[in-house]
């Protein structure tokens, strides 16, 4: 593992995403939900920050992403936007704010863009949400699609297993990727599908494909930041496709236990710490 240094300090744009795909430069994306994490992730040089509705799981402790509201996403997104100088900030539209109603979709999209200052939005689904996608795009708001395992449809899927293993679903995914791309989406996240399928889609469509649990032949990768930092909790175990770059659960536990011991023993504060 080698440490990355930023070579191009310009603000990342949706146009840059396309240029990166064309040049064969992989796109790095991580989620963030708060000001402090986003400051660190952005300064480290990430290309894009996704304010994911996975905030429902890792910030709020819900078992699905469905309870997330528009106001909650705007709160998380505006906290991230205040921190970010370089990365492209993409915000998830929450469940129930865009499906089946293009007018509602535009209204929700405009609220997120106006009230958070984000750069772009992400919507889950293919052909069935195309009218909403087109309506939002017509207002000049960039959209990233999301296909494969789409967590807002977990009640339809019934589990978080790998999607599109059968031909029918794989064919639909390929068609959906083409439709989203032709409609004008600047990128598509493809989650938890066979690597061979993700590779085929990335090769076929013009817009960048950002994979998560979809192999190494996509145009970029995204992970939930809490997962890759090893912030495990009793309820949330990391998916198998995650690589842990730190073990913050252990680091934080040790720090907290040391603090408790120091308070209990009377060692903190002492004459090394400033007193007022
Ligand atoms: O909400 C989220 O974090 C996401 C990623 C897992 C792609 O959609």
PDB file of C-alpha atoms and ligand atoms in Angstrom:
ATOM      1  CA  UNK A   1       0.000   0.000   0.000  1.00  0.00           C
ATOM      2  CA  UNK A   2       1.504   3.345  -0.977  1.00  0.00           C
ATOM      3  CA  UNK A   3       0.435   6.761   0.274  1.00  0.00           C
ATOM      4  CA  UNK A   4      -1.395   8.969  -2.247  1.00  0.00           C
ATOM      5  CA  UNK A   5      -0.450  12.585  -2.836  1.00  0.00           C
ATOM      6  CA  UNK A   6      -2.686  15.078  -4.656  1.00  0.00           C
ATOM      7  CA  UNK A   7      -1.293  16.002  -8.073  1.00  0.00           C
ATOM      8  CA  UNK A   8      -4.195  18.150  -9.269  1.00  0.00           C
ATOM      9  CA  UNK A   9      -5.660  20.491  -6.650  1.00  0.00           C
ATOM     10  CA  UNK A  10      -8.512  21.786  -8.844  1.00  0.00           C
ATOM     11  CA  UNK A  11     -12.100  21.202  -7.685  1.00  0.00           C
ATOM     12  CA  UNK A  12     -13.337  17.927  -9.170  1.00  0.00           C
ATOM     13  CA  UNK A  13     -16.265  18.329 -11.561  1.00  0.00           C
ATOM     14  CA  UNK A  14     -18.627  15.893 -13.270  1.00  0.00           C
ATOM     15  CA  UNK A  15     -16.783  16.699 -16.513  1.00  0.00           C
ATOM     16  CA  UNK A  16     -13.530  15.589 -14.839  1.00  0.00           C
ATOM     17  CA  UNK A  17     -15.158  12.244 -14.024  1.00  0.00           C
ATOM     18  CA  UNK A  18     -15.656  11.643 -17.749  1.00  0.00           C
ATOM     19  CA  UNK A  19     -12.118  12.790 -18.566  1.00  0.00           C
ATOM     20  CA  UNK A  20     -10.771  10.390 -15.935  1.00  0.00           C
ATOM     21  CA  UNK A  21     -12.645   7.488 -17.511  1.00  0.00           C
ATOM     22  CA  UNK A  22     -11.370   8.448 -20.942  1.00  0.00           C
ATOM     23  CA  UNK A  23      -7.771   8.621 -19.632  1.00  0.00           C
ATOM     24  CA  UNK A  24      -8.129   5.357 -17.713  1.00  0.00           C
ATOM     25  CA  UNK A  25      -7.568   7.117 -14.366  1.00  0.00           C
ATOM     26  CA  UNK A  26      -9.568   5.362 -11.635  1.00  0.00           C
ATOM     27  CA  UNK A  27     -12.040   7.478  -9.648  1.00  0.00           C
ATOM     28  CA  UNK A  28     -11.910   7.264  -5.833  1.00  0.00           C
ATOM     29  CA  UNK A  29     -15.099   7.871  -3.838  1.00  0.00           C
ATOM     30  CA  UNK A  30     -15.893   7.500  -0.129  1.00  0.00           C
ATOM     31  CA  UNK A  31     -18.938   8.388   1.888  1.00  0.00           C
ATOM     32  CA  UNK A  32     -18.968  11.063   4.618  1.00  0.00           C
ATOM     33  CA  UNK A  33     -21.836  12.425   6.650  1.00  0.00           C
ATOM     34  CA  UNK A  34     -20.302  15.112   8.879  1.00  0.00           C
ATOM     35  CA  UNK A  35     -17.998  18.129   8.725  1.00  0.00           C
ATOM     36  CA  UNK A  36     -14.978  16.647  10.523  1.00  0.00           C
ATOM     37  CA  UNK A  37     -14.802  13.376   8.572  1.00  0.00           C
ATOM     38  CA  UNK A  38     -15.396  15.156   5.266  1.00  0.00           C
ATOM     39  CA  UNK A  39     -12.568  17.659   6.029  1.00  0.00           C
ATOM     40  CA  UNK A  40     -10.110  14.800   6.581  1.00  0.00           C
ATOM     41  CA  UNK A  41     -11.290  12.718   3.617  1.00  0.00           C
ATOM     42  CA  UNK A  42     -11.210  15.739   1.272  1.00  0.00           C
ATOM     43  CA  UNK A  43      -7.761  16.921   2.406  1.00  0.00           C
ATOM     44  CA  UNK A  44      -6.426  13.381   1.841  1.00  0.00           C
ATOM     45  CA  UNK A  45      -7.259  13.811  -1.847  1.00  0.00           C
ATOM     46  CA  UNK A  46     -10.412  11.761  -2.501  1.00  0.00           C
ATOM     47  CA  UNK A  47     -12.010  12.543  -5.894  1.00  0.00           C
ATOM     48  CA  UNK A  48     -15.589  12.423  -4.680  1.00  0.00           C
ATOM     49  CA  UNK A  49     -17.532  12.313  -1.425  1.00  0.00           C
ATOM     50  CA  UNK A  50     -20.892  10.586  -1.384  1.00  0.00           C
ATOM     51  CA  UNK A  51     -23.280  11.765   1.299  1.00  0.00           C
ATOM     52  CA  UNK A  52     -24.954   8.371   1.260  1.00  0.00           C
ATOM     53  CA  UNK A  53     -28.279   7.508   2.791  1.00  0.00           C
ATOM     54  CA  UNK A  54     -26.194   4.785   4.475  1.00  0.00           C
ATOM     55  CA  UNK A  55     -26.170   7.550   7.114  1.00  0.00           C
ATOM     56  CA  UNK A  56     -29.385   5.805   8.193  1.00  0.00           C
ATOM     57  CA  UNK A  57     -27.282   2.760   9.183  1.00  0.00           C
ATOM     58  CA  UNK A  58     -23.950   4.146  10.351  1.00  0.00           C
ATOM     59  CA  UNK A  59     -25.071   7.497  11.802  1.00  0.00           C
ATOM     60  CA  UNK A  60     -28.588   6.732  13.046  1.00  0.00           C
ATOM     61  CA  UNK A  61     -28.532   2.963  13.693  1.00  0.00           C
ATOM     62  CA  UNK A  62     -31.488   2.014  11.480  1.00  0.00           C
ATOM     63  CA  UNK A  63     -31.401  -1.447   9.899  1.00  0.00           C
ATOM     64  CA  UNK A  64     -32.317  -0.094   6.432  1.00  0.00           C
ATOM     65  CA  UNK A  65     -31.905   3.209   4.574  1.00  0.00           C
ATOM     66  CA  UNK A  66     -35.667   3.693   4.179  1.00  0.00           C
ATOM     67  CA  UNK A  67     -36.352   5.963   7.190  1.00  0.00           C
ATOM     68  CA  UNK A  68     -33.969   8.700   5.971  1.00  0.00           C
ATOM     69  CA  UNK A  69     -35.793  11.994   5.323  1.00  0.00           C
ATOM     70  CA  UNK A  70     -35.064  14.855   2.960  1.00  0.00           C
ATOM     71  CA  UNK A  71     -34.351  17.189   5.913  1.00  0.00           C
ATOM     72  CA  UNK A  72     -31.891  14.691   7.408  1.00  0.00           C
ATOM     73  CA  UNK A  73     -30.055  14.296   4.082  1.00  0.00           C
ATOM     74  CA  UNK A  74     -29.880  18.085   3.707  1.00  0.00           C
ATOM     75  CA  UNK A  75     -28.432  18.355   7.248  1.00  0.00           C
ATOM     76  CA  UNK A  76     -25.707  15.763   6.509  1.00  0.00           C
ATOM     77  CA  UNK A  77     -25.030  17.173   3.032  1.00  0.00           C
ATOM     78  CA  UNK A  78     -24.666  20.789   4.170  1.00  0.00           C
ATOM     79  CA  UNK A  79     -22.255  19.692   6.954  1.00  0.00           C
ATOM     80  CA  UNK A  80     -20.116  17.916   4.344  1.00  0.00           C
ATOM     81  CA  UNK A  81     -20.284  20.747   1.810  1.00  0.00           C
ATOM     82  CA  UNK A  82     -18.999  23.237   4.425  1.00  0.00           C
ATOM     83  CA  UNK A  83     -15.897  21.036   4.824  1.00  0.00           C
ATOM     84  CA  UNK A  84     -15.042  20.171   1.233  1.00  0.00           C
ATOM     85  CA  UNK A  85     -12.699  22.184  -0.965  1.00  0.00           C
ATOM     86  CA  UNK A  86     -11.787  19.767  -3.758  1.00  0.00           C
ATOM     87  CA  UNK A  87     -13.929  16.636  -3.963  1.00  0.00           C
ATOM     88  CA  UNK A  88     -17.137  16.374  -5.982  1.00  0.00           C
ATOM     89  CA  UNK A  89     -19.965  16.134  -3.418  1.00  0.00           C
ATOM     90  CA  UNK A  90     -22.759  13.762  -4.453  1.00  0.00           C
ATOM     91  CA  UNK A  91     -25.863  13.416  -2.267  1.00  0.00           C
ATOM     92  CA  UNK A  92     -28.291  10.486  -2.124  1.00  0.00           C
ATOM     93  CA  UNK A  93     -31.933  11.356  -2.692  1.00  0.00           C
ATOM     94  CA  UNK A  94     -33.731   9.502   0.109  1.00  0.00           C
ATOM     95  CA  UNK A  95     -36.433   6.886  -0.329  1.00  0.00           C
ATOM     96  CA  UNK A  96     -39.834   8.313  -1.233  1.00  0.00           C
ATOM     97  CA  UNK A  97     -38.604  11.635  -2.590  1.00  0.00           C
ATOM     98  CA  UNK A  98     -38.278  10.791  -6.295  1.00  0.00           C
ATOM     99  CA  UNK A  99     -39.846   7.419  -7.196  1.00  0.00           C
ATOM    100  CA  UNK A 100     -43.004   7.450  -9.332  1.00  0.00           C
ATOM    101  CA  UNK A 101     -43.438  11.220  -9.432  1.00  0.00           C
ATOM    102  CA  UNK A 102     -41.170  13.365 -11.595  1.00  0.00           C
ATOM    103  CA  UNK A 103     -42.556  16.661 -10.242  1.00  0.00           C
ATOM    104  CA  UNK A 104     -41.917  15.603  -6.643  1.00  0.00           C
ATOM    105  CA  UNK A 105     -38.459  14.393  -7.723  1.00  0.00           C
ATOM    106  CA  UNK A 106     -37.557  17.811  -9.129  1.00  0.00           C
ATOM    107  CA  UNK A 107     -38.927  19.587  -6.059  1.00  0.00           C
ATOM    108  CA  UNK A 108     -36.862  17.316  -3.743  1.00  0.00           C
ATOM    109  CA  UNK A 109     -33.761  17.665  -5.912  1.00  0.00           C
ATOM    110  CA  UNK A 110     -33.990  21.466  -5.965  1.00  0.00           C
ATOM    111  CA  UNK A 111     -34.327  21.529  -2.152  1.00  0.00           C
ATOM    112  CA  UNK A 112     -31.166  19.435  -1.679  1.00  0.00           C
ATOM    113  CA  UNK A 113     -29.163  21.516  -4.163  1.00  0.00           C
ATOM    114  CA  UNK A 114     -30.357  24.894  -2.804  1.00  0.00           C
ATOM    115  CA  UNK A 115     -30.166  24.082   0.908  1.00  0.00           C
ATOM    116  CA  UNK A 116     -26.950  22.018   0.969  1.00  0.00           C
ATOM    117  CA  UNK A 117     -24.847  23.444  -1.857  1.00  0.00           C
ATOM    118  CA  UNK A 118     -24.014  19.925  -3.140  1.00  0.00           C
ATOM    119  CA  UNK A 119     -22.568  19.337  -6.615  1.00  0.00           C
ATOM    120  CA  UNK A 120     -24.736  16.413  -7.717  1.00  0.00           C
ATOM    121  CA  UNK A 121     -27.366  13.869  -6.658  1.00  0.00           C
ATOM    122  CA  UNK A 122     -27.617  10.060  -6.716  1.00  0.00           C
ATOM    123  CA  UNK A 123     -30.839   8.122  -7.380  1.00  0.00           C
ATOM    124  CA  UNK A 124     -31.407   4.367  -7.171  1.00  0.00           C
ATOM    125  CA  UNK A 125     -33.028   2.483 -10.046  1.00  0.00           C
ATOM    126  CA  UNK A 126     -33.175   2.222 -13.831  1.00  0.00           C
ATOM    127  CA  UNK A 127     -35.971   2.463 -16.402  1.00  0.00           C
ATOM    128  CA  UNK A 128     -38.676   2.765 -13.700  1.00  0.00           C
ATOM    129  CA  UNK A 129     -37.246   6.073 -12.430  1.00  0.00           C
ATOM    130  CA  UNK A 130     -36.247   7.458 -15.838  1.00  0.00           C
ATOM    131  CA  UNK A 131     -38.982  10.166 -15.921  1.00  0.00           C
ATOM    132  CA  UNK A 132     -37.680  11.508 -12.566  1.00  0.00           C
ATOM    133  CA  UNK A 133     -34.068  11.345 -13.784  1.00  0.00           C
ATOM    134  CA  UNK A 134     -34.911  13.260 -16.967  1.00  0.00           C
ATOM    135  CA  UNK A 135     -36.929  15.897 -15.123  1.00  0.00           C
ATOM    136  CA  UNK A 136     -34.090  16.566 -12.638  1.00  0.00           C
ATOM    137  CA  UNK A 137     -31.487  16.615 -15.413  1.00  0.00           C
ATOM    138  CA  UNK A 138     -33.638  19.140 -17.321  1.00  0.00           C
ATOM    139  CA  UNK A 139     -33.067  21.580 -14.429  1.00  0.00           C
ATOM    140  CA  UNK A 140     -29.293  21.319 -14.913  1.00  0.00           C
ATOM    141  CA  UNK A 141     -28.742  19.128 -11.852  1.00  0.00           C
ATOM    142  CA  UNK A 142     -26.125  16.395 -12.425  1.00  0.00           C
ATOM    143  CA  UNK A 143     -27.200  12.848 -11.559  1.00  0.00           C
ATOM    144  CA  UNK A 144     -25.296   9.709 -10.654  1.00  0.00           C
ATOM    145  CA  UNK A 145     -27.330   6.515 -11.140  1.00  0.00           C
ATOM    146  CA  UNK A 146     -27.231   3.482  -8.833  1.00  0.00           C
ATOM    147  CA  UNK A 147     -27.909  -0.064 -10.094  1.00  0.00           C
ATOM    148  CA  UNK A 148     -27.453  -3.634  -8.852  1.00  0.00           C
ATOM    149  CA  UNK A 149     -28.065  -3.907  -5.123  1.00  0.00           C
ATOM    150  CA  UNK A 150     -30.127  -0.795  -4.477  1.00  0.00           C
ATOM    151  CA  UNK A 151     -30.671  -0.692  -0.688  1.00  0.00           C
ATOM    152  CA  UNK A 152     -33.869   1.389  -0.932  1.00  0.00           C
ATOM    153  CA  UNK A 153     -35.471  -1.685  -2.593  1.00  0.00           C
ATOM    154  CA  UNK A 154     -34.397  -4.115   0.136  1.00  0.00           C
ATOM    155  CA  UNK A 155     -38.006  -5.046   0.894  1.00  0.00           C
ATOM    156  CA  UNK A 156     -38.431  -6.147  -2.731  1.00  0.00           C
ATOM    157  CA  UNK A 157     -35.107  -8.082  -2.792  1.00  0.00           C
ATOM    158  CA  UNK A 158     -35.577  -9.643   0.664  1.00  0.00           C
ATOM    159  CA  UNK A 159     -31.833  -9.827   1.385  1.00  0.00           C
ATOM    160  CA  UNK A 160     -28.476  -8.157   0.669  1.00  0.00           C
ATOM    161  CA  UNK A 161     -27.160 -11.017  -1.520  1.00  0.00           C
ATOM    162  CA  UNK A 162     -25.311 -10.422  -4.820  1.00  0.00           C
ATOM    163  CA  UNK A 163     -27.692  -9.120  -7.516  1.00  0.00           C
ATOM    164  CA  UNK A 164     -27.940  -9.841 -11.266  1.00  0.00           C
ATOM    165  CA  UNK A 165     -26.572 -13.369 -11.122  1.00  0.00           C
ATOM    166  CA  UNK A 166     -29.310 -14.577 -13.475  1.00  0.00           C
ATOM    167  CA  UNK A 167     -29.440 -13.568 -17.151  1.00  0.00           C
ATOM    168  CA  UNK A 168     -32.760 -11.719 -16.930  1.00  0.00           C
ATOM    169  CA  UNK A 169     -31.606  -9.378 -14.168  1.00  0.00           C
ATOM    170  CA  UNK A 170     -28.163  -8.948 -15.759  1.00  0.00           C
ATOM    171  CA  UNK A 171     -29.785  -7.995 -19.081  1.00  0.00           C
ATOM    172  CA  UNK A 172     -32.029  -5.465 -17.320  1.00  0.00           C
ATOM    173  CA  UNK A 173     -29.010  -3.959 -15.558  1.00  0.00           C
ATOM    174  CA  UNK A 174     -27.156  -3.569 -18.870  1.00  0.00           C
ATOM    175  CA  UNK A 175     -30.194  -1.921 -20.459  1.00  0.00           C
ATOM    176  CA  UNK A 176     -30.722   0.367 -17.442  1.00  0.00           C
ATOM    177  CA  UNK A 177     -27.070   1.476 -17.490  1.00  0.00           C
ATOM    178  CA  UNK A 178     -27.390   2.366 -21.170  1.00  0.00           C
ATOM    179  CA  UNK A 179     -30.650   4.269 -20.579  1.00  0.00           C
ATOM    180  CA  UNK A 180     -29.263   6.267 -17.633  1.00  0.00           C
ATOM    181  CA  UNK A 181     -26.135   7.078 -19.564  1.00  0.00           C
ATOM    182  CA  UNK A 182     -28.030   8.158 -22.679  1.00  0.00           C
ATOM    183  CA  UNK A 183     -30.359  10.301 -20.531  1.00  0.00           C
ATOM    184  CA  UNK A 184     -27.265  12.217 -19.363  1.00  0.00           C
ATOM    185  CA  UNK A 185     -26.198  10.770 -15.991  1.00  0.00           C
ATOM    186  CA  UNK A 186     -22.551  11.673 -15.356  1.00  0.00           C
ATOM    187  CA  UNK A 187     -21.766   8.367 -13.581  1.00  0.00           C
ATOM    188  CA  UNK A 188     -23.409   5.194 -12.288  1.00  0.00           C
ATOM    189  CA  UNK A 189     -22.722   3.332  -9.044  1.00  0.00           C
ATOM    190  CA  UNK A 190     -23.050  -0.438  -9.509  1.00  0.00           C
ATOM    191  CA  UNK A 191     -23.317  -2.320  -6.235  1.00  0.00           C
ATOM    192  CA  UNK A 192     -22.767  -6.000  -5.450  1.00  0.00           C
ATOM    193  CA  UNK A 193     -23.021  -7.660  -8.855  1.00  0.00           C
ATOM    194  CA  UNK A 194     -20.683 -10.218 -10.489  1.00  0.00           C
ATOM    195  CA  UNK A 195     -17.334  -8.647 -11.513  1.00  0.00           C
ATOM    196  CA  UNK A 196     -17.738  -9.910 -15.084  1.00  0.00           C
ATOM    197  CA  UNK A 197     -21.025  -8.043 -15.503  1.00  0.00           C
ATOM    198  CA  UNK A 198     -19.672  -4.785 -14.029  1.00  0.00           C
ATOM    199  CA  UNK A 199     -16.664  -5.024 -16.359  1.00  0.00           C
ATOM    200  CA  UNK A 200     -18.922  -5.525 -19.376  1.00  0.00           C
ATOM    201  CA  UNK A 201     -21.076  -2.508 -18.460  1.00  0.00           C
ATOM    202  CA  UNK A 202     -18.034  -0.278 -17.782  1.00  0.00           C
ATOM    203  CA  UNK A 203     -16.652  -1.205 -21.193  1.00  0.00           C
ATOM    204  CA  UNK A 204     -19.928  -0.600 -22.998  1.00  0.00           C
ATOM    205  CA  UNK A 205     -21.236   2.689 -21.584  1.00  0.00           C
ATOM    206  CA  UNK A 206     -19.700   6.134 -21.966  1.00  0.00           C
ATOM    207  CA  UNK A 207     -20.257   7.359 -18.409  1.00  0.00           C
ATOM    208  CA  UNK A 208     -17.964   6.225 -15.569  1.00  0.00           C
ATOM    209  CA  UNK A 209     -19.042   3.146 -13.583  1.00  0.00           C
ATOM    210  CA  UNK A 210     -18.198   3.334  -9.878  1.00  0.00           C
ATOM    211  CA  UNK A 211     -18.197  -0.127  -8.335  1.00  0.00           C
ATOM    212  CA  UNK A 212     -18.862  -1.348  -4.803  1.00  0.00           C
ATOM    213  CA  UNK A 213     -18.524  -5.084  -4.386  1.00  0.00           C
ATOM    214  CA  UNK A 214     -18.431  -5.337  -8.185  1.00  0.00           C
ATOM    215  CA  UNK A 215     -14.810  -6.290  -8.883  1.00  0.00           C
ATOM    216  CA  UNK A 216     -11.817  -4.321 -10.076  1.00  0.00           C
ATOM    217  CA  UNK A 217     -12.717  -3.595 -13.694  1.00  0.00           C
ATOM    218  CA  UNK A 218     -14.959  -0.582 -13.111  1.00  0.00           C
ATOM    219  CA  UNK A 219     -13.880   3.044 -13.647  1.00  0.00           C
ATOM    220  CA  UNK A 220     -13.744   3.755  -9.914  1.00  0.00           C
ATOM    221  CA  UNK A 221     -14.582   2.435  -6.459  1.00  0.00           C
ATOM    222  CA  UNK A 222     -16.752   3.630  -3.576  1.00  0.00           C
ATOM    223  CA  UNK A 223     -16.865   2.435   0.035  1.00  0.00           C
ATOM    224  CA  UNK A 224     -18.693   3.485   3.171  1.00  0.00           C
ATOM    225  CA  UNK A 225     -16.028   5.379   5.147  1.00  0.00           C
ATOM    226  CA  UNK A 226     -16.994   3.802   8.492  1.00  0.00           C
ATOM    227  CA  UNK A 227     -16.473   0.345   6.952  1.00  0.00           C
ATOM    228  CA  UNK A 228     -13.008   1.001   5.501  1.00  0.00           C
ATOM    229  CA  UNK A 229     -11.903   2.691   8.747  1.00  0.00           C
ATOM    230  CA  UNK A 230     -12.980  -0.390  10.731  1.00  0.00           C
ATOM    231  CA  UNK A 231     -15.609   1.348  12.848  1.00  0.00           C
ATOM    232  CA  UNK A 232     -17.382  -1.938  13.589  1.00  0.00           C
ATOM    233  CA  UNK A 233     -20.326  -2.052  15.930  1.00  0.00           C
ATOM    234  CA  UNK A 234     -22.103  -5.069  17.380  1.00  0.00           C
ATOM    235  CA  UNK A 235     -25.016  -4.596  14.915  1.00  0.00           C
ATOM    236  CA  UNK A 236     -23.159  -3.712  11.710  1.00  0.00           C
ATOM    237  CA  UNK A 237     -20.637  -6.185  10.358  1.00  0.00           C
ATOM    238  CA  UNK A 238     -18.714  -5.094   7.303  1.00  0.00           C
ATOM    239  CA  UNK A 239     -19.600  -6.714   3.961  1.00  0.00           C
ATOM    240  CA  UNK A 240     -16.983  -9.168   2.623  1.00  0.00           C
ATOM    241  CA  UNK A 241     -15.944  -6.844  -0.214  1.00  0.00           C
ATOM    242  CA  UNK A 242     -14.664  -4.173   2.214  1.00  0.00           C
ATOM    243  CA  UNK A 243     -10.921  -3.732   2.753  1.00  0.00           C
ATOM    244  CA  UNK A 244     -10.172  -2.329   6.221  1.00  0.00           C
ATOM    245  CA  UNK A 245      -7.530   0.410   6.094  1.00  0.00           C
ATOM    246  CA  UNK A 246      -7.660   1.027   9.857  1.00  0.00           C
ATOM    247  CA  UNK A 247      -9.215  -0.450  12.942  1.00  0.00           C
ATOM    248  CA  UNK A 248     -10.796   2.606  14.534  1.00  0.00           C
ATOM    249  CA  UNK A 249     -13.059   0.467  16.704  1.00  0.00           C
ATOM    250  CA  UNK A 250      -9.963  -0.789  18.530  1.00  0.00           C
ATOM    251  CA  UNK A 251      -8.196   2.585  18.511  1.00  0.00           C
ATOM    252  CA  UNK A 252     -11.230   4.435  19.902  1.00  0.00           C
ATOM    253  CA  UNK A 253     -12.001   1.750  22.493  1.00  0.00           C
ATOM    254  CA  UNK A 254      -8.415   1.880  23.784  1.00  0.00           C
ATOM    255  CA  UNK A 255      -8.404   5.695  23.911  1.00  0.00           C
ATOM    256  CA  UNK A 256     -11.736   5.803  25.768  1.00  0.00           C
ATOM    257  CA  UNK A 257     -10.626   3.120  28.243  1.00  0.00           C
ATOM    258  CA  UNK A 258      -7.359   4.991  28.925  1.00  0.00           C
ATOM    259  CA  UNK A 259      -9.325   8.201  29.524  1.00  0.00           C
ATOM    260  CA  UNK A 260     -11.717   6.452  31.936  1.00  0.00           C
ATOM    261  CA  UNK A 261      -8.779   4.960  33.855  1.00  0.00           C
ATOM    262  CA  UNK A 262      -7.046   8.364  34.063  1.00  0.00           C
ATOM    263  CA  UNK A 263     -10.226  10.066  35.328  1.00  0.00           C
ATOM    264  CA  UNK A 264     -10.875   7.324  37.884  1.00  0.00           C
ATOM    265  CA  UNK A 265      -7.268   7.318  39.140  1.00  0.00           C
ATOM    266  CA  UNK A 266      -7.114  11.116  39.290  1.00  0.00           C
ATOM    267  CA  UNK A 267      -4.265  11.267  36.733  1.00  0.00           C
ATOM    268  CA  UNK A 268      -6.307  13.505  34.409  1.00  0.00           C
ATOM    269  CA  UNK A 269      -6.069  16.430  34.551  1.00  0.00           C
ATOM    270  CA  UNK A 270      -2.567  16.795  35.948  1.00  0.00           C
ATOM    271  CA  UNK A 271       0.115  19.447  35.827  1.00  0.00           C
ATOM    272  CA  UNK A 272       0.907  18.628  32.147  1.00  0.00           C
ATOM    273  CA  UNK A 273      -2.592  19.786  31.149  1.00  0.00           C
ATOM    274  CA  UNK A 274      -3.509  23.418  31.254  1.00  0.00           C
ATOM    275  CA  UNK A 275      -5.752  24.532  34.129  1.00  0.00           C
ATOM    276  CA  UNK A 276      -7.856  27.690  34.111  1.00  0.00           C
TER     277      UNK A 276
HETATM  278  O1  LIG B   1     -25.628   5.143   0.727  1.00  0.00           O
HETATM  279  C1  LIG B   1     -24.497   4.755   0.395  1.00  0.00           C
HETATM  280  O2  LIG B   1     -23.522   4.805   1.141  1.00  0.00           O
HETATM  281  C2  LIG B   1     -24.341   4.210  -0.951  1.00  0.00           C
HETATM  282  C3  LIG B   1     -23.061   3.504  -1.262  1.00  0.00           C
HETATM  283  C4  LIG B   1     -23.002   2.199  -0.573  1.00  0.00           C
HETATM  284  C5  LIG B   1     -22.828   3.387  -2.717  1.00  0.00           C
HETATM  285  O3  LIG B   1     -25.223   4.307  -1.744  1.00  0.00           O
END
